[in-house]
Amino acid sequence: MNPVLPFLEIEASSAPRVEVRFDGAPLLLPLGANLAAALLAAGIERFRDTPVSGAPRAPFCMMGACFDCLVEIDGMQRQACMIEVAEGLQITRPGSPEVRHVAS
Amino acid sequence: MSHRDLVIVGAGPAGMAAATEAANAGLSVTLLDEQPRAGGQIYRDVDHVPDHRAALLGPDYTAGRGLTVALRRSPVEHVTGAVVWSIEPGFCLSYSRDGRGAQLTADRVLLATGALERPMPLPGWTLPGVMTAGAGQILLKQSGVLARSAVLVGAGPLLYLIAVQMLRAGQPPLALVETQTGRNRRAALRHLGGALRGWPYMAKGLRMLAELKRGGVPRYTGAQDIRIEGDTRAEVLCFSHRGRTRRLACETVFLHHGVVPNTQAARALGVAHHWSTQQQCFVPTLDCWGRSDVPGVFVAGDGAGIGGAKAAALSGRLAALAIACDAARLTPDERDRRARPLRSARAREQAPRPFLDTAYPPCAQALSPRDETLVCRCEEVTAGTVRDHARAGCLGPNQTKAFGRVGMGPCQGRYCGLTVTALLAEATGQTPDQTGYYRIRPPLKPVTLGELASLKTPPATGKN
Amino acid sequence: MDSDYAIIGGGIVGLAVAWGLLRRGLTVTVLDGDDGSFRASRGNFGLVWVQSKGMKQPRYARWSQSSARLWAEFAAELEQNTGDAVPLEQNGGYDLHFSEDTLQATVEKYEILKAELDGDYPYDVLGHNALRKEEPHIGPKVVGAILHHQDGHANPLKLLLALARDVRRRGGRVLTGKTVTEVTQPDGFELACADGTRVRAAKVVLAAGLGAARLGPQMGFKAPIRPQRGQVLITEKLPKLINRPSLIARQVDEGGIQIGATNEEVGHDDGVTQSGLSGLAAEAIAAYPALARAQLVRSWGALRVLSPDGLPIYQRSAEMPGASLVTCHSGITLAAAHAMLLPDWLEGTAAAPDLEVFSESRFAIS
């Protein structure tokens, strides 16, 4: 456990860890875990930048209602809190400068 | 397309209990739920948690296994991972599952869509690291993930429960920053009779407070002028307490000042709603069985008015009895006979509510945020802009939405709707009922155009 | 008298007329409905559009063209007055075709209209490859498009807000939450509202959209208008995907792709239907296949305000001198004309546009 991270896992997960990529960086997350929770536990603090102002956002409600945990997977924006970790997920952080330019 | 006597949306306590009751009465029942496993938010993953975590979460949580076990033993078809995005009169439900569109028809629909955290717009509430208290609970229940350096902010017994669970897990919160005041507590005393009838809850509350005190968790009550500071994430919680400004360095802020019914699906179906002064929110207008003014549409559980998990399960069963009777599977006498003990149990469950609602009212600062505070998280609209639109002639939230995009984002107003109604009501002098609410339309949750197109039946209508 | 003019209707049409009258120094009271009123101003597609209009009545094409020409000046003045931009793009727009036959048939009709307009109808026919150069995301099923250079699109909600603000700033009195129940002309006009409010004015403009069908007859108008539902979709905000608007889809200035619209005769029902939404989604994907992965965030239904021939109605009342009916389907396209040209017609000045072809005399006596 890394003591500098804001979130910690209280018990060792029995699920095998699989590799996913977040903005290109490899992460080992428990297979089948809630993706938003797993990313938080892995130290990801900023999930996206908003299309309106470019402000950083991260999970807020964890129950599929607020849409602040949106990430891009396979070219689609999806709620990380409604997805389970699967091997090889390619996750990118929405809010590239290009997106912000269009929305301004 | 399959047809059912009853489709239930939401597999929390109300939905699980209703589905089981209705199926056991002989109805064909499908239960649609977004999550991978039954339980709703309150019993999230209750069948799935390791023992250590179950012990930490306590018997109130593991009590949910009674419902999940009964559901599994019943003939109910439970469709997991089903995101319902449209319910058309008649009824036809469209839902998304694994990125594919599916549909189902039903004679009757029971909405058991539960509660949402009451929106708590404070300066800085959109920063990463700020979450609802409910989110904190979900992280713990489903994932065993705890915040290391957290402050709990707001009002209500849920904050105590989370604090105690964190304490037991060896990660106590840095502090509880509570907005209720001594005046609220004194006002609540006139509801003490009800509170005493709901004594087990009160006793539990007192035990939690004692445990927090022993654990050395600081509590600041009557906090005001709360804001979360930070550049790209929450860093400091600022508030004033007894005339002093306090700054608590932290990494996570959990916000909570009550929960409110999630009325999106009911509103989309045109169910009448009214303002509840006691609960400070809109609730669907229902008869004593949960029957709405739209024929065939029932609402049960916290989505019908906040009552907690046990009351939700009871109201789910009551609605199921009424539905079974309407569908001629039960005689009215049999329905009423079975309902009687459920009604008295529900009355006991609801007894402490007036006391709790008065002792822990919503945070005043978040009900009428200062001009610069963002109220619409999705479209990033401030309270000041909404007030400005009221000055430009907006009487209700729908014109305000057109003027300034509040409620237009993907959350579809779930986390700004009540605030916008309150701001407009304050500016125009109208009541919340006169002010009204957003008109909710499909999709209840975003759906890809590809999936939508896959459900295309007759050719599209012509063009200009 | 409370004011020179009372305008019944606080949508884009009523506010544009009010704005134009205020700009001429007249005093105006606008009576607007409530939050739940049928409001085409909130539900429209936002096109500032010329092509395909007036195929049978070239004067309508000209009227649309004159408004489209004034739009940039109108938007700039609103922005200057309110400080809020009303985003407008007039770089042309497409009529997309999925078959060579429909494309060819449309071009033939455009040629006839072009001759009637003395050649003032600038358009190009783009084959698939030429279109693809302009719109890289266009799908293979689109055989071609008519690119009309006088077309464009605006942000209709920002127009609504800017008008609402500027009408007030100019001293217009706007009363909201009002349903006008009776209009009488004892000495000047008196308007009675359901809540007991009474407003007096020298002249009245009925710009109440579908509400004019009810009020019109008591003011001496035929007002033969009916609702026609259009369902509209909008996606999440996306990077630039569509350059120019079409009747099928456009990318709004905030980034979402707006997709429209159905034409349904369903009375006063402004709901949306799964089949309507699915049909629109399928057509949009046929035009721009990349949209299949886009998330639909919102949908709505709105009611068009249609006359029997689809053209606007501008009619002075014979029974109540001083009362005029102004109603149209294309409130966004015509907003600039309503703001900058219609006041002359209302005031009867020498500069008044000739709107005789839009009078109610074109409708058979019912």
PDB file of N, CA, C and O in Angstrom, chain A residues 3-33:
ATOM      1  N   PRO A   3       1.391   4.869   0.993  1.00  0.00           N
ATOM      2  CA  PRO A   3       0.800   5.733   2.003  1.00  0.00           C
ATOM      3  C   PRO A   3       0.444   7.133   1.489  1.00  0.00           C
ATOM      4  O   PRO A   3      -0.272   7.855   2.156  1.00  0.00           O
ATOM      5  N   VAL A   4       0.913   7.532   0.322  1.00  0.00           N
ATOM      6  CA  VAL A   4       0.603   8.888  -0.120  1.00  0.00           C
ATOM      7  C   VAL A   4      -0.732   8.973  -0.859  1.00  0.00           C
ATOM      8  O   VAL A   4      -1.216  10.048  -1.155  1.00  0.00           O
ATOM      9  N   LEU A   5      -1.345   7.836  -1.198  1.00  0.00           N
ATOM     10  CA  LEU A   5      -2.583   7.896  -1.972  1.00  0.00           C
ATOM     11  C   LEU A   5      -3.773   8.270  -1.088  1.00  0.00           C
ATOM     12  O   LEU A   5      -3.850   7.841   0.052  1.00  0.00           O
ATOM     13  N   PRO A   6      -4.726   9.037  -1.632  1.00  0.00           N
ATOM     14  CA  PRO A   6      -5.885   9.460  -0.826  1.00  0.00           C
ATOM     15  C   PRO A   6      -6.815   8.314  -0.459  1.00  0.00           C
ATOM     16  O   PRO A   6      -7.529   8.389   0.513  1.00  0.00           O
ATOM     17  N   PHE A   7      -6.823   7.247  -1.278  1.00  0.00           N
ATOM     18  CA  PHE A   7      -7.718   6.128  -0.985  1.00  0.00           C
ATOM     19  C   PHE A   7      -6.914   4.865  -0.776  1.00  0.00           C
ATOM     20  O   PHE A   7      -5.867   4.675  -1.392  1.00  0.00           O
ATOM     21  N   LEU A   8      -7.419   3.999   0.098  1.00  0.00           N
ATOM     22  CA  LEU A   8      -6.730   2.731   0.316  1.00  0.00           C
ATOM     23  C   LEU A   8      -7.740   1.601   0.314  1.00  0.00           C
ATOM     24  O   LEU A   8      -8.924   1.802   0.580  1.00  0.00           O
ATOM     25  N   GLU A   9      -7.251   0.425  -0.017  1.00  0.00           N
ATOM     26  CA  GLU A   9      -8.101  -0.765   0.013  1.00  0.00           C
ATOM     27  C   GLU A   9      -7.938  -1.412   1.374  1.00  0.00           C
ATOM     28  O   GLU A   9      -6.801  -1.664   1.805  1.00  0.00           O
ATOM     29  N   ILE A  10      -9.066  -1.694   2.052  1.00  0.00           N
ATOM     30  CA  ILE A  10      -8.953  -2.170   3.433  1.00  0.00           C
ATOM     31  C   ILE A  10      -8.611  -3.638   3.524  1.00  0.00           C
ATOM     32  O   ILE A  10      -8.267  -4.122   4.575  1.00  0.00           O
ATOM     33  N   GLU A  11      -8.791  -4.371   2.451  1.00  0.00           N
ATOM     34  CA  GLU A  11      -8.370  -5.769   2.513  1.00  0.00           C
ATOM     35  C   GLU A  11      -7.733  -6.123   1.175  1.00  0.00           C
ATOM     36  O   GLU A  11      -8.038  -5.492   0.167  1.00  0.00           O
ATOM     37  N   ALA A  12      -6.860  -7.087   1.191  1.00  0.00           N
ATOM     38  CA  ALA A  12      -6.236  -7.519  -0.050  1.00  0.00           C
ATOM     39  C   ALA A  12      -7.300  -8.192  -0.910  1.00  0.00           C
ATOM     40  O   ALA A  12      -8.004  -9.081  -0.454  1.00  0.00           O
ATOM     41  N   SER A  13      -7.448  -7.703  -2.118  1.00  0.00           N
ATOM     42  CA  SER A  13      -8.467  -8.267  -2.996  1.00  0.00           C
ATOM     43  C   SER A  13      -8.042  -9.662  -3.442  1.00  0.00           C
ATOM     44  O   SER A  13      -6.884  -9.906  -3.755  1.00  0.00           O
ATOM     45  N   SER A  14      -9.033 -10.557  -3.456  1.00  0.00           N
ATOM     46  CA  SER A  14      -8.715 -11.921  -3.886  1.00  0.00           C
ATOM     47  C   SER A  14      -8.723 -12.019  -5.415  1.00  0.00           C
ATOM     48  O   SER A  14      -8.260 -12.994  -5.974  1.00  0.00           O
ATOM     49  N   ALA A  15      -9.279 -10.977  -6.063  1.00  0.00           N
ATOM     50  CA  ALA A  15      -9.364 -11.035  -7.527  1.00  0.00           C
ATOM     51  C   ALA A  15      -7.976 -10.868  -8.142  1.00  0.00           C
ATOM     52  O   ALA A  15      -7.152 -10.120  -7.627  1.00  0.00           O
ATOM     53  N   PRO A  16      -7.717 -11.571  -9.237  1.00  0.00           N
ATOM     54  CA  PRO A  16      -6.424 -11.378  -9.908  1.00  0.00           C
ATOM     55  C   PRO A  16      -6.349  -9.963 -10.494  1.00  0.00           C
ATOM     56  O   PRO A  16      -7.358  -9.383 -10.857  1.00  0.00           O
ATOM     57  N   ARG A  17      -5.122  -9.440 -10.511  1.00  0.00           N
ATOM     58  CA  ARG A  17      -4.937  -8.096 -11.078  1.00  0.00           C
ATOM     59  C   ARG A  17      -4.698  -8.220 -12.578  1.00  0.00           C
ATOM     60  O   ARG A  17      -3.966  -9.105 -13.018  1.00  0.00           O
ATOM     61  N   VAL A  18      -5.324  -7.317 -13.311  1.00  0.00           N
ATOM     62  CA  VAL A  18      -5.128  -7.330 -14.766  1.00  0.00           C
ATOM     63  C   VAL A  18      -4.666  -5.945 -15.191  1.00  0.00           C
ATOM     64  O   VAL A  18      -4.885  -4.954 -14.498  1.00  0.00           O
ATOM     65  N   GLU A  19      -4.008  -5.916 -16.350  1.00  0.00           N
ATOM     66  CA  GLU A  19      -3.477  -4.627 -16.799  1.00  0.00           C
ATOM     67  C   GLU A  19      -4.512  -3.867 -17.621  1.00  0.00           C
ATOM     68  O   GLU A  19      -5.150  -4.425 -18.501  1.00  0.00           O
ATOM     69  N   VAL A  20      -4.665  -2.596 -17.283  1.00  0.00           N
ATOM     70  CA  VAL A  20      -5.443  -1.682 -18.122  1.00  0.00           C
ATOM     71  C   VAL A  20      -4.532  -0.480 -18.373  1.00  0.00           C
ATOM     72  O   VAL A  20      -3.480  -0.347 -17.744  1.00  0.00           O
ATOM     73  N   ARG A  21      -4.914   0.361 -19.309  1.00  0.00           N
ATOM     74  CA  ARG A  21      -4.135   1.580 -19.541  1.00  0.00           C
ATOM     75  C   ARG A  21      -5.017   2.791 -19.337  1.00  0.00           C
ATOM     76  O   ARG A  21      -6.147   2.827 -19.807  1.00  0.00           O
ATOM     77  N   PHE A  22      -4.475   3.744 -18.595  1.00  0.00           N
ATOM     78  CA  PHE A  22      -5.168   5.008 -18.392  1.00  0.00           C
ATOM     79  C   PHE A  22      -4.303   6.097 -18.992  1.00  0.00           C
ATOM     80  O   PHE A  22      -3.193   6.342 -18.529  1.00  0.00           O
ATOM     81  N   ASP A  23      -4.812   6.717 -20.053  1.00  0.00           N
ATOM     82  CA  ASP A  23      -4.021   7.705 -20.799  1.00  0.00           C
ATOM     83  C   ASP A  23      -2.644   7.142 -21.144  1.00  0.00           C
ATOM     84  O   ASP A  23      -1.623   7.828 -21.025  1.00  0.00           O
ATOM     85  N   GLY A  24      -2.617   5.865 -21.507  1.00  0.00           N
ATOM     86  CA  GLY A  24      -1.379   5.238 -21.950  1.00  0.00           C
ATOM     87  C   GLY A  24      -0.568   4.595 -20.847  1.00  0.00           C
ATOM     88  O   GLY A  24       0.257   3.723 -21.112  1.00  0.00           O
ATOM     89  N   ALA A  25      -0.795   5.005 -19.590  1.00  0.00           N
ATOM     90  CA  ALA A  25       0.021   4.455 -18.498  1.00  0.00           C
ATOM     91  C   ALA A  25      -0.581   3.142 -18.012  1.00  0.00           C
ATOM     92  O   ALA A  25      -1.799   3.054 -17.809  1.00  0.00           O
ATOM     93  N   PRO A  26       0.251   2.105 -17.832  1.00  0.00           N
ATOM     94  CA  PRO A  26      -0.292   0.821 -17.384  1.00  0.00           C
ATOM     95  C   PRO A  26      -0.682   0.854 -15.903  1.00  0.00           C
ATOM     96  O   PRO A  26       0.012   1.461 -15.083  1.00  0.00           O
ATOM     97  N   LEU A  27      -1.813   0.213 -15.589  1.00  0.00           N
ATOM     98  CA  LEU A  27      -2.253   0.082 -14.194  1.00  0.00           C
ATOM     99  C   LEU A  27      -2.676  -1.362 -13.994  1.00  0.00           C
ATOM    100  O   LEU A  27      -3.236  -1.976 -14.904  1.00  0.00           O
ATOM    101  N   LEU A  28      -2.413  -1.889 -12.801  1.00  0.00           N
ATOM    102  CA  LEU A  28      -2.876  -3.245 -12.477  1.00  0.00           C
ATOM    103  C   LEU A  28      -4.073  -3.120 -11.544  1.00  0.00           C
ATOM    104  O   LEU A  28      -3.937  -2.631 -10.418  1.00  0.00           O
ATOM    105  N   LEU A  29      -5.230  -3.522 -12.017  1.00  0.00           N
ATOM    106  CA  LEU A  29      -6.459  -3.364 -11.227  1.00  0.00           C
ATOM    107  C   LEU A  29      -7.117  -4.721 -11.027  1.00  0.00           C
ATOM    108  O   LEU A  29      -6.958  -5.628 -11.847  1.00  0.00           O
ATOM    109  N   PRO A  30      -7.884  -4.857  -9.921  1.00  0.00           N
ATOM    110  CA  PRO A  30      -8.530  -6.154  -9.658  1.00  0.00           C
ATOM    111  C   PRO A  30      -9.597  -6.456 -10.707  1.00  0.00           C
ATOM    112  O   PRO A  30     -10.487  -5.623 -10.941  1.00  0.00           O
ATOM    113  N   LEU A  31      -9.523  -7.620 -11.285  1.00  0.00           N
ATOM    114  CA  LEU A  31     -10.481  -8.040 -12.304  1.00  0.00           C
ATOM    115  C   LEU A  31     -11.896  -8.031 -11.716  1.00  0.00           C
ATOM    116  O   LEU A  31     -12.127  -8.539 -10.624  1.00  0.00           O
ATOM    117  N   GLY A  32     -12.821  -7.412 -12.439  1.00  0.00           N
ATOM    118  CA  GLY A  32     -14.215  -7.403 -11.991  1.00  0.00           C
ATOM    119  C   GLY A  32     -14.558  -6.322 -10.988  1.00  0.00           C
ATOM    120  O   GLY A  32     -15.716  -6.170 -10.613  1.00  0.00           O
ATOM    121  N   ALA A  33     -13.542  -5.565 -10.548  1.00  0.00           N
ATOM    122  CA  ALA A  33     -13.809  -4.498  -9.580  1.00  0.00           C
ATOM    123  C   ALA A  33     -14.526  -3.342 -10.270  1.00  0.00           C
ATOM    124  O   ALA A  33     -14.487  -3.199 -11.491  1.00  0.00           O
TER     125      ALA A  33
END
